[in-house]
Amino acid sequence: MLEIRDFSKSYTEGKPAVERLSFSVPDGQITGFIGHNGAGKTTTLRCVAGILSFTQGQILIGGHDVRKEPVAAKRITAFLPDNPELYDFMTGIKYLKLVADLYRIPDRERTEQIERIAESYEMTGVLGSPISSYSHGMKQKLALISALMRKPRLLLLDEPFVGLDPSAAFITKEYLKEICAQGGSVLFSTHVLEVAEKLCDRIAIIRKGQLVEEGPTDRIVGKEGLEAVFMELSEEKREGKEEQRNA
């Protein structure tokens, strides 16, 4: 579903945020994207979603090049950032209808999807209220509804469980599994290692903009557990900084 080939991204100061990154997200699987703050996770997700431009490498979604075929790639993709920017002057239902219009979801289908997903998140009763009156968690749920109702083939999530109550987090996990059961794929970044270990079919670990581990979760985790693997990378990072100071 997603192929990232030799992808690099640098910002104006020339320092690479991501360097020669290559990995894939297979059909019907959930891939966890793990890394320290500043490792390049959000930059990668935003480039995959077509929000940030890049010049080196290739990103394919369902066979569509995100630079050469941006509309075709975005049509089958949904991206949820870590802090969704919504239209506060709208009501929740008007926002969802706007998204449905943009993606040309038929009236009957959108109504069924909104009713089903909003009810599961206990949001039905507040969809008529202005988004400005929503809490952070409610805004995150609304953003999730807007993404899920489109039935994306590729769902990109940046720290999706931060700010969600346990019930909403559980429901979200079930929806991710539902997407994969229907042949879609999920790539999400997270700091909640326990969630990644239990939920993901595959794990990709990035450090300083470079991929250091990628593969099936059971192989990456092994006998140590994901937390041990992640802490080992943290120790390597500290040792690297110490070597630079002593050089």
PDB file of C-alpha atoms in Angstrom:
ATOM      1  CA  MET A   1       0.000   0.000   0.000  1.00  0.00           C
ATOM      2  CA  LEU A   2       2.824   2.392   0.863  1.00  0.00           C
ATOM      3  CA  GLU A   3       6.361   2.334  -0.481  1.00  0.00           C
ATOM      4  CA  ILE A   4       9.005   4.826   0.630  1.00  0.00           C
ATOM      5  CA  ARG A   5      12.136   4.624  -1.492  1.00  0.00           C
ATOM      6  CA  ASP A   6      15.406   6.407  -0.710  1.00  0.00           C
ATOM      7  CA  PHE A   7      13.464   9.363   0.703  1.00  0.00           C
ATOM      8  CA  SER A   8      15.299  12.405   2.102  1.00  0.00           C
ATOM      9  CA  LYS A   9      13.994  15.739   3.337  1.00  0.00           C
ATOM     10  CA  SER A  10      15.987  18.808   4.376  1.00  0.00           C
ATOM     11  CA  TYR A  11      14.742  22.169   5.579  1.00  0.00           C
ATOM     12  CA  THR A  12      16.003  25.633   4.566  1.00  0.00           C
ATOM     13  CA  GLU A  13      19.056  25.519   6.802  1.00  0.00           C
ATOM     14  CA  GLY A  14      20.232  22.439   4.921  1.00  0.00           C
ATOM     15  CA  LYS A  15      20.211  20.036   7.855  1.00  0.00           C
ATOM     16  CA  PRO A  16      18.561  16.731   6.850  1.00  0.00           C
ATOM     17  CA  ALA A  17      15.423  15.876   8.821  1.00  0.00           C
ATOM     18  CA  VAL A  18      15.159  12.482   7.105  1.00  0.00           C
ATOM     19  CA  GLU A  19      17.965  10.804   5.213  1.00  0.00           C
ATOM     20  CA  ARG A  20      17.651   8.007   2.644  1.00  0.00           C
ATOM     21  CA  LEU A  21      14.658   6.371   4.300  1.00  0.00           C
ATOM     22  CA  SER A  22      13.241   3.230   2.696  1.00  0.00           C
ATOM     23  CA  PHE A  23      10.515   0.918   3.972  1.00  0.00           C
ATOM     24  CA  SER A  24       7.056  -0.304   2.996  1.00  0.00           C
ATOM     25  CA  VAL A  25       3.651  -0.771   4.614  1.00  0.00           C
ATOM     26  CA  PRO A  26       2.013  -3.968   3.290  1.00  0.00           C
ATOM     27  CA  ASP A  27      -1.669  -4.309   2.489  1.00  0.00           C
ATOM     28  CA  GLY A  28      -3.831  -5.298   5.440  1.00  0.00           C
ATOM     29  CA  GLN A  29      -1.247  -4.494   8.108  1.00  0.00           C
ATOM     30  CA  ILE A  30      -0.671  -1.921  10.855  1.00  0.00           C
ATOM     31  CA  THR A  31       2.839  -0.491  11.015  1.00  0.00           C
ATOM     32  CA  GLY A  32       4.089   1.421  14.050  1.00  0.00           C
ATOM     33  CA  PHE A  33       6.551   4.249  13.396  1.00  0.00           C
ATOM     34  CA  ILE A  34       8.760   4.626  16.479  1.00  0.00           C
ATOM     35  CA  GLY A  35      11.402   7.213  17.304  1.00  0.00           C
ATOM     36  CA  HIS A  36      12.543   9.930  19.683  1.00  0.00           C
ATOM     37  CA  ASN A  37      11.288  13.505  19.412  1.00  0.00           C
ATOM     38  CA  GLY A  38      12.920  15.086  16.384  1.00  0.00           C
ATOM     39  CA  ALA A  39      13.760  11.727  14.808  1.00  0.00           C
ATOM     40  CA  GLY A  40      11.849  12.581  11.611  1.00  0.00           C
ATOM     41  CA  LYS A  41       8.542  10.769  12.127  1.00  0.00           C
ATOM     42  CA  THR A  42       6.226  13.758  11.635  1.00  0.00           C
ATOM     43  CA  THR A  43       8.248  15.047   8.672  1.00  0.00           C
ATOM     44  CA  THR A  44       7.946  11.664   6.985  1.00  0.00           C
ATOM     45  CA  LEU A  45       4.196  11.404   7.600  1.00  0.00           C
ATOM     46  CA  ARG A  46       3.593  14.916   6.271  1.00  0.00           C
ATOM     47  CA  CYS A  47       5.564  14.174   3.106  1.00  0.00           C
ATOM     48  CA  VAL A  48       3.642  10.947   2.587  1.00  0.00           C
ATOM     49  CA  ALA A  49       0.385  12.878   3.028  1.00  0.00           C
ATOM     50  CA  GLY A  50       1.488  15.460   0.449  1.00  0.00           C
ATOM     51  CA  ILE A  51       1.615  18.351   2.917  1.00  0.00           C
ATOM     52  CA  LEU A  52       5.380  18.865   2.676  1.00  0.00           C
ATOM     53  CA  SER A  53       7.348  18.842  -0.564  1.00  0.00           C
ATOM     54  CA  PHE A  54      10.572  16.905  -1.103  1.00  0.00           C
ATOM     55  CA  THR A  55      13.046  16.459  -3.934  1.00  0.00           C
ATOM     56  CA  GLN A  56      14.918  13.232  -3.207  1.00  0.00           C
ATOM     57  CA  GLY A  57      13.420   9.765  -3.321  1.00  0.00           C
ATOM     58  CA  GLN A  58       9.999   8.423  -4.172  1.00  0.00           C
ATOM     59  CA  ILE A  59       6.813   7.799  -2.193  1.00  0.00           C
ATOM     60  CA  LEU A  60       4.115   5.564  -3.683  1.00  0.00           C
ATOM     61  CA  ILE A  61       0.602   5.081  -2.284  1.00  0.00           C
ATOM     62  CA  GLY A  62      -1.316   2.281  -3.933  1.00  0.00           C
ATOM     63  CA  GLY A  63       1.107   2.614  -6.838  1.00  0.00           C
ATOM     64  CA  HIS A  64       0.528   6.378  -7.190  1.00  0.00           C
ATOM     65  CA  ASP A  65       3.555   8.674  -6.924  1.00  0.00           C
ATOM     66  CA  VAL A  66       2.633  11.399  -4.401  1.00  0.00           C
ATOM     67  CA  ARG A  67       4.485  14.039  -6.431  1.00  0.00           C
ATOM     68  CA  LYS A  68       3.391  13.033  -9.933  1.00  0.00           C
ATOM     69  CA  GLU A  69      -0.147  11.899  -9.045  1.00  0.00           C
ATOM     70  CA  PRO A  70      -1.021  13.872  -5.890  1.00  0.00           C
ATOM     71  CA  VAL A  71      -4.803  13.805  -6.331  1.00  0.00           C
ATOM     72  CA  ALA A  72      -4.928  10.053  -6.975  1.00  0.00           C
ATOM     73  CA  ALA A  73      -2.691   9.410  -3.947  1.00  0.00           C
ATOM     74  CA  LYS A  74      -4.668  11.709  -1.636  1.00  0.00           C
ATOM     75  CA  ARG A  75      -7.986  10.253  -2.775  1.00  0.00           C
ATOM     76  CA  ILE A  76      -7.177   6.943  -1.069  1.00  0.00           C
ATOM     77  CA  THR A  77      -5.295   8.410   1.913  1.00  0.00           C
ATOM     78  CA  ALA A  78      -6.398   9.991   5.182  1.00  0.00           C
ATOM     79  CA  PHE A  79      -3.965  11.814   7.468  1.00  0.00           C
ATOM     80  CA  LEU A  80      -4.570  12.781  11.081  1.00  0.00           C
ATOM     81  CA  PRO A  81      -1.907  15.097  12.587  1.00  0.00           C
ATOM     82  CA  ASP A  82      -1.058  15.090  16.277  1.00  0.00           C
ATOM     83  CA  ASN A  83      -2.931  18.367  16.782  1.00  0.00           C
ATOM     84  CA  PRO A  84      -5.781  18.556  14.234  1.00  0.00           C
ATOM     85  CA  GLU A  85      -6.505  22.026  12.887  1.00  0.00           C
ATOM     86  CA  LEU A  86     -10.286  22.265  12.483  1.00  0.00           C
ATOM     87  CA  TYR A  87     -12.649  25.091  11.537  1.00  0.00           C
ATOM     88  CA  ASP A  88     -13.775  26.346  14.944  1.00  0.00           C
ATOM     89  CA  PHE A  89     -16.531  28.531  13.469  1.00  0.00           C
ATOM     90  CA  MET A  90     -18.304  25.453  12.073  1.00  0.00           C
ATOM     91  CA  THR A  91     -20.449  22.938  13.877  1.00  0.00           C
ATOM     92  CA  GLY A  92     -19.170  19.395  13.971  1.00  0.00           C
ATOM     93  CA  ILE A  93     -21.748  18.130  11.491  1.00  0.00           C
ATOM     94  CA  LYS A  94     -21.041  20.947   9.002  1.00  0.00           C
ATOM     95  CA  TYR A  95     -17.344  20.131   9.146  1.00  0.00           C
ATOM     96  CA  LEU A  96     -18.019  16.452   8.447  1.00  0.00           C
ATOM     97  CA  LYS A  97     -20.315  17.344   5.549  1.00  0.00           C
ATOM     98  CA  LEU A  98     -17.602  19.617   4.127  1.00  0.00           C
ATOM     99  CA  VAL A  99     -15.098  16.761   4.202  1.00  0.00           C
ATOM    100  CA  ALA A 100     -17.678  14.437   2.656  1.00  0.00           C
ATOM    101  CA  ASP A 101     -18.273  16.969  -0.139  1.00  0.00           C
ATOM    102  CA  LEU A 102     -14.556  17.327  -0.824  1.00  0.00           C
ATOM    103  CA  TYR A 103     -14.155  13.575  -1.170  1.00  0.00           C
ATOM    104  CA  ARG A 104     -17.458  13.170  -3.032  1.00  0.00           C
ATOM    105  CA  ILE A 105     -18.971  10.701  -0.596  1.00  0.00           C
ATOM    106  CA  PRO A 106     -22.604   9.973  -1.621  1.00  0.00           C
ATOM    107  CA  ASP A 107     -25.292  11.349   0.721  1.00  0.00           C
ATOM    108  CA  ARG A 108     -26.566   7.987   1.925  1.00  0.00           C
ATOM    109  CA  GLU A 109     -23.089   6.610   2.564  1.00  0.00           C
ATOM    110  CA  ARG A 110     -21.919   9.700   4.439  1.00  0.00           C
ATOM    111  CA  THR A 111     -25.021   9.694   6.627  1.00  0.00           C
ATOM    112  CA  GLU A 112     -24.556   6.039   7.515  1.00  0.00           C
ATOM    113  CA  GLN A 113     -20.847   6.453   8.217  1.00  0.00           C
ATOM    114  CA  ILE A 114     -21.238   9.590  10.320  1.00  0.00           C
ATOM    115  CA  GLU A 115     -24.033   8.071  12.384  1.00  0.00           C
ATOM    116  CA  ARG A 116     -22.142   4.821  12.967  1.00  0.00           C
ATOM    117  CA  ILE A 117     -18.756   6.301  13.849  1.00  0.00           C
ATOM    118  CA  ALA A 118     -20.053   9.309  15.824  1.00  0.00           C
ATOM    119  CA  GLU A 119     -22.222   7.035  17.956  1.00  0.00           C
ATOM    120  CA  SER A 120     -19.275   4.764  18.739  1.00  0.00           C
ATOM    121  CA  TYR A 121     -17.265   7.785  19.923  1.00  0.00           C
ATOM    122  CA  GLU A 122     -20.284   9.183  21.842  1.00  0.00           C
ATOM    123  CA  MET A 123     -20.182  12.336  19.716  1.00  0.00           C
ATOM    124  CA  THR A 124     -23.698  12.261  18.208  1.00  0.00           C
ATOM    125  CA  GLY A 125     -25.159  14.684  20.743  1.00  0.00           C
ATOM    126  CA  VAL A 126     -22.515  17.390  20.172  1.00  0.00           C
ATOM    127  CA  LEU A 127     -22.245  17.418  16.381  1.00  0.00           C
ATOM    128  CA  GLY A 128     -24.682  20.345  16.250  1.00  0.00           C
ATOM    129  CA  SER A 129     -22.453  22.447  18.548  1.00  0.00           C
ATOM    130  CA  PRO A 130     -19.637  24.766  17.373  1.00  0.00           C
ATOM    131  CA  ILE A 131     -16.233  23.119  17.214  1.00  0.00           C
ATOM    132  CA  SER A 132     -14.933  26.066  19.276  1.00  0.00           C
ATOM    133  CA  SER A 133     -16.839  24.634  22.253  1.00  0.00           C
ATOM    134  CA  TYR A 134     -15.146  21.215  21.967  1.00  0.00           C
ATOM    135  CA  SER A 135     -12.422  19.968  24.290  1.00  0.00           C
ATOM    136  CA  HIS A 136      -9.135  18.751  22.806  1.00  0.00           C
ATOM    137  CA  GLY A 137     -10.306  15.153  23.066  1.00  0.00           C
ATOM    138  CA  MET A 138     -13.599  15.943  21.317  1.00  0.00           C
ATOM    139  CA  LYS A 139     -11.751  17.693  18.480  1.00  0.00           C
ATOM    140  CA  GLN A 140      -9.534  14.655  18.093  1.00  0.00           C
ATOM    141  CA  LYS A 141     -12.586  12.396  17.915  1.00  0.00           C
ATOM    142  CA  LEU A 142     -14.170  14.655  15.276  1.00  0.00           C
ATOM    143  CA  ALA A 143     -10.979  14.496  13.221  1.00  0.00           C
ATOM    144  CA  LEU A 144     -10.984  10.716  13.532  1.00  0.00           C
ATOM    145  CA  ILE A 145     -14.599  10.560  12.340  1.00  0.00           C
ATOM    146  CA  SER A 146     -13.728  12.738   9.330  1.00  0.00           C
ATOM    147  CA  ALA A 147     -10.876  10.389   8.414  1.00  0.00           C
ATOM    148  CA  LEU A 148     -12.603   7.074   9.096  1.00  0.00           C
ATOM    149  CA  MET A 149     -15.848   7.900   7.292  1.00  0.00           C
ATOM    150  CA  ARG A 150     -13.895   8.075   4.023  1.00  0.00           C
ATOM    151  CA  LYS A 151     -12.834   4.418   4.317  1.00  0.00           C
ATOM    152  CA  PRO A 152      -9.233   5.224   3.348  1.00  0.00           C
ATOM    153  CA  ARG A 153      -7.011   2.536   1.894  1.00  0.00           C
ATOM    154  CA  LEU A 154      -4.072   4.117   3.757  1.00  0.00           C
ATOM    155  CA  LEU A 155      -4.580   5.782   7.133  1.00  0.00           C
ATOM    156  CA  LEU A 156      -1.714   7.935   8.468  1.00  0.00           C
ATOM    157  CA  LEU A 157      -1.822   8.906  12.143  1.00  0.00           C
ATOM    158  CA  ASP A 158       0.613  11.046  14.125  1.00  0.00           C
ATOM    159  CA  GLU A 159       0.412  10.154  17.839  1.00  0.00           C
ATOM    160  CA  PRO A 160      -3.278   9.223  17.568  1.00  0.00           C
ATOM    161  CA  PHE A 161      -3.806   8.058  21.152  1.00  0.00           C
ATOM    162  CA  VAL A 162      -2.522  11.169  22.944  1.00  0.00           C
ATOM    163  CA  GLY A 163      -5.488  12.967  24.496  1.00  0.00           C
ATOM    164  CA  LEU A 164      -7.969  10.141  23.973  1.00  0.00           C
ATOM    165  CA  ASP A 165      -9.730   8.584  26.947  1.00  0.00           C
ATOM    166  CA  PRO A 166      -9.371   4.791  27.349  1.00  0.00           C
ATOM    167  CA  SER A 167     -12.753   4.098  25.722  1.00  0.00           C
ATOM    168  CA  ALA A 168     -11.979   6.235  22.650  1.00  0.00           C
ATOM    169  CA  ALA A 169      -8.498   4.698  22.383  1.00  0.00           C
ATOM    170  CA  PHE A 170      -9.995   1.198  22.395  1.00  0.00           C
ATOM    171  CA  ILE A 171     -12.556   2.138  19.735  1.00  0.00           C
ATOM    172  CA  THR A 172      -9.826   3.675  17.575  1.00  0.00           C
ATOM    173  CA  LYS A 173      -7.778   0.481  17.739  1.00  0.00           C
ATOM    174  CA  GLU A 174     -10.822  -1.488  16.600  1.00  0.00           C
ATOM    175  CA  TYR A 175     -11.299   0.834  13.622  1.00  0.00           C
ATOM    176  CA  LEU A 176      -7.640   0.413  12.642  1.00  0.00           C
ATOM    177  CA  LYS A 177      -8.119  -3.346  12.657  1.00  0.00           C
ATOM    178  CA  GLU A 178     -11.304  -2.928  10.607  1.00  0.00           C
ATOM    179  CA  ILE A 179      -9.449  -0.952   7.919  1.00  0.00           C
ATOM    180  CA  CYS A 180      -6.826  -3.685   7.654  1.00  0.00           C
ATOM    181  CA  ALA A 181      -9.447  -6.443   7.591  1.00  0.00           C
ATOM    182  CA  GLN A 182     -10.869  -4.722   4.503  1.00  0.00           C
ATOM    183  CA  GLY A 183      -7.461  -4.715   2.793  1.00  0.00           C
ATOM    184  CA  GLY A 184      -6.323  -1.225   3.800  1.00  0.00           C
ATOM    185  CA  SER A 185      -3.189  -0.290   5.742  1.00  0.00           C
ATOM    186  CA  VAL A 186      -2.249   1.903   8.691  1.00  0.00           C
ATOM    187  CA  LEU A 187       0.966   3.749   9.524  1.00  0.00           C
ATOM    188  CA  PHE A 188       1.050   5.572  12.832  1.00  0.00           C
ATOM    189  CA  SER A 189       3.715   7.189  14.962  1.00  0.00           C
ATOM    190  CA  THR A 190       3.568   6.743  18.696  1.00  0.00           C
ATOM    191  CA  HIS A 191       5.492   7.070  21.941  1.00  0.00           C
ATOM    192  CA  VAL A 192       3.177   4.547  23.628  1.00  0.00           C
ATOM    193  CA  LEU A 193       5.386   1.514  23.147  1.00  0.00           C
ATOM    194  CA  GLU A 194       2.969  -0.912  24.777  1.00  0.00           C
ATOM    195  CA  VAL A 195       0.295   0.011  22.233  1.00  0.00           C
ATOM    196  CA  ALA A 196       2.709  -0.454  19.330  1.00  0.00           C
ATOM    197  CA  GLU A 197       3.871  -3.818  20.619  1.00  0.00           C
ATOM    198  CA  LYS A 198       0.341  -5.169  21.048  1.00  0.00           C
ATOM    199  CA  LEU A 199      -1.367  -3.560  18.049  1.00  0.00           C
ATOM    200  CA  CYS A 200       1.158  -3.474  15.217  1.00  0.00           C
ATOM    201  CA  ASP A 201       1.968  -6.172  12.686  1.00  0.00           C
ATOM    202  CA  ARG A 202       5.219  -4.392  11.810  1.00  0.00           C
ATOM    203  CA  ILE A 203       7.534  -1.874  13.460  1.00  0.00           C
ATOM    204  CA  ALA A 204       9.810   0.736  11.867  1.00  0.00           C
ATOM    205  CA  ILE A 205      12.258   2.514  14.176  1.00  0.00           C
ATOM    206  CA  ILE A 206      13.852   5.782  13.059  1.00  0.00           C
ATOM    207  CA  ARG A 207      16.739   7.609  14.738  1.00  0.00           C
ATOM    208  CA  LYS A 208      18.239  10.925  13.641  1.00  0.00           C
ATOM    209  CA  GLY A 209      16.321  10.728  10.378  1.00  0.00           C
ATOM    210  CA  GLN A 210      17.591   7.266   9.476  1.00  0.00           C
ATOM    211  CA  LEU A 211      15.904   3.880   9.645  1.00  0.00           C
ATOM    212  CA  VAL A 212      17.624   1.613  12.151  1.00  0.00           C
ATOM    213  CA  GLU A 213      15.159  -1.295  12.461  1.00  0.00           C
ATOM    214  CA  GLU A 214      12.163  -2.468  10.420  1.00  0.00           C
ATOM    215  CA  GLY A 215      10.239  -5.698  10.172  1.00  0.00           C
ATOM    216  CA  PRO A 216       7.559  -7.893  11.755  1.00  0.00           C
ATOM    217  CA  THR A 217       6.795  -6.917  15.341  1.00  0.00           C
ATOM    218  CA  ASP A 218       7.628 -10.330  16.788  1.00  0.00           C
ATOM    219  CA  ARG A 219      11.080 -10.232  15.183  1.00  0.00           C
ATOM    220  CA  ILE A 220      11.841  -6.673  16.284  1.00  0.00           C
ATOM    221  CA  VAL A 221      10.586  -7.245  19.815  1.00  0.00           C
ATOM    222  CA  GLY A 222      12.089 -10.706  20.282  1.00  0.00           C
ATOM    223  CA  LYS A 223      12.440 -11.776  23.884  1.00  0.00           C
ATOM    224  CA  GLU A 224      13.383  -8.340  25.188  1.00  0.00           C
ATOM    225  CA  GLY A 225      10.191  -6.402  24.440  1.00  0.00           C
ATOM    226  CA  LEU A 226       9.853  -3.192  22.463  1.00  0.00           C
ATOM    227  CA  GLU A 227      10.686  -0.979  25.437  1.00  0.00           C
ATOM    228  CA  ALA A 228      14.060  -2.696  25.828  1.00  0.00           C
ATOM    229  CA  VAL A 229      14.810  -2.257  22.116  1.00  0.00           C
ATOM    230  CA  PHE A 230      13.817   1.399  22.264  1.00  0.00           C
ATOM    231  CA  MET A 231      15.919   2.040  25.400  1.00  0.00           C
ATOM    232  CA  GLU A 232      18.887   0.400  23.717  1.00  0.00           C
ATOM    233  CA  LEU A 233      18.577   2.914  20.889  1.00  0.00           C
ATOM    234  CA  SER A 234      18.358   5.707  23.485  1.00  0.00           C
ATOM    235  CA  GLU A 235      21.602   4.530  25.044  1.00  0.00           C
ATOM    236  CA  GLU A 236      23.278   4.478  21.625  1.00  0.00           C
ATOM    237  CA  LYS A 237      22.102   8.050  21.071  1.00  0.00           C
ATOM    238  CA  ARG A 238      23.562   9.226  24.392  1.00  0.00           C
ATOM    239  CA  GLU A 239      26.852   7.442  23.686  1.00  0.00           C
ATOM    240  CA  GLY A 240      27.026   9.100  20.285  1.00  0.00           C
ATOM    241  CA  LYS A 241      26.618  12.559  21.810  1.00  0.00           C
ATOM    242  CA  GLU A 242      29.274  11.773  24.397  1.00  0.00           C
ATOM    243  CA  GLU A 243      31.722  10.717  21.678  1.00  0.00           C
ATOM    244  CA  GLN A 244      31.076  13.978  19.812  1.00  0.00           C
ATOM    245  CA  ARG A 245      31.776  16.045  22.951  1.00  0.00           C
ATOM    246  CA  ASN A 246      35.016  14.179  23.584  1.00  0.00           C
ATOM    247  CA  ALA A 247      36.198  14.415  19.991  1.00  0.00           C
TER     248      ALA A 247
END
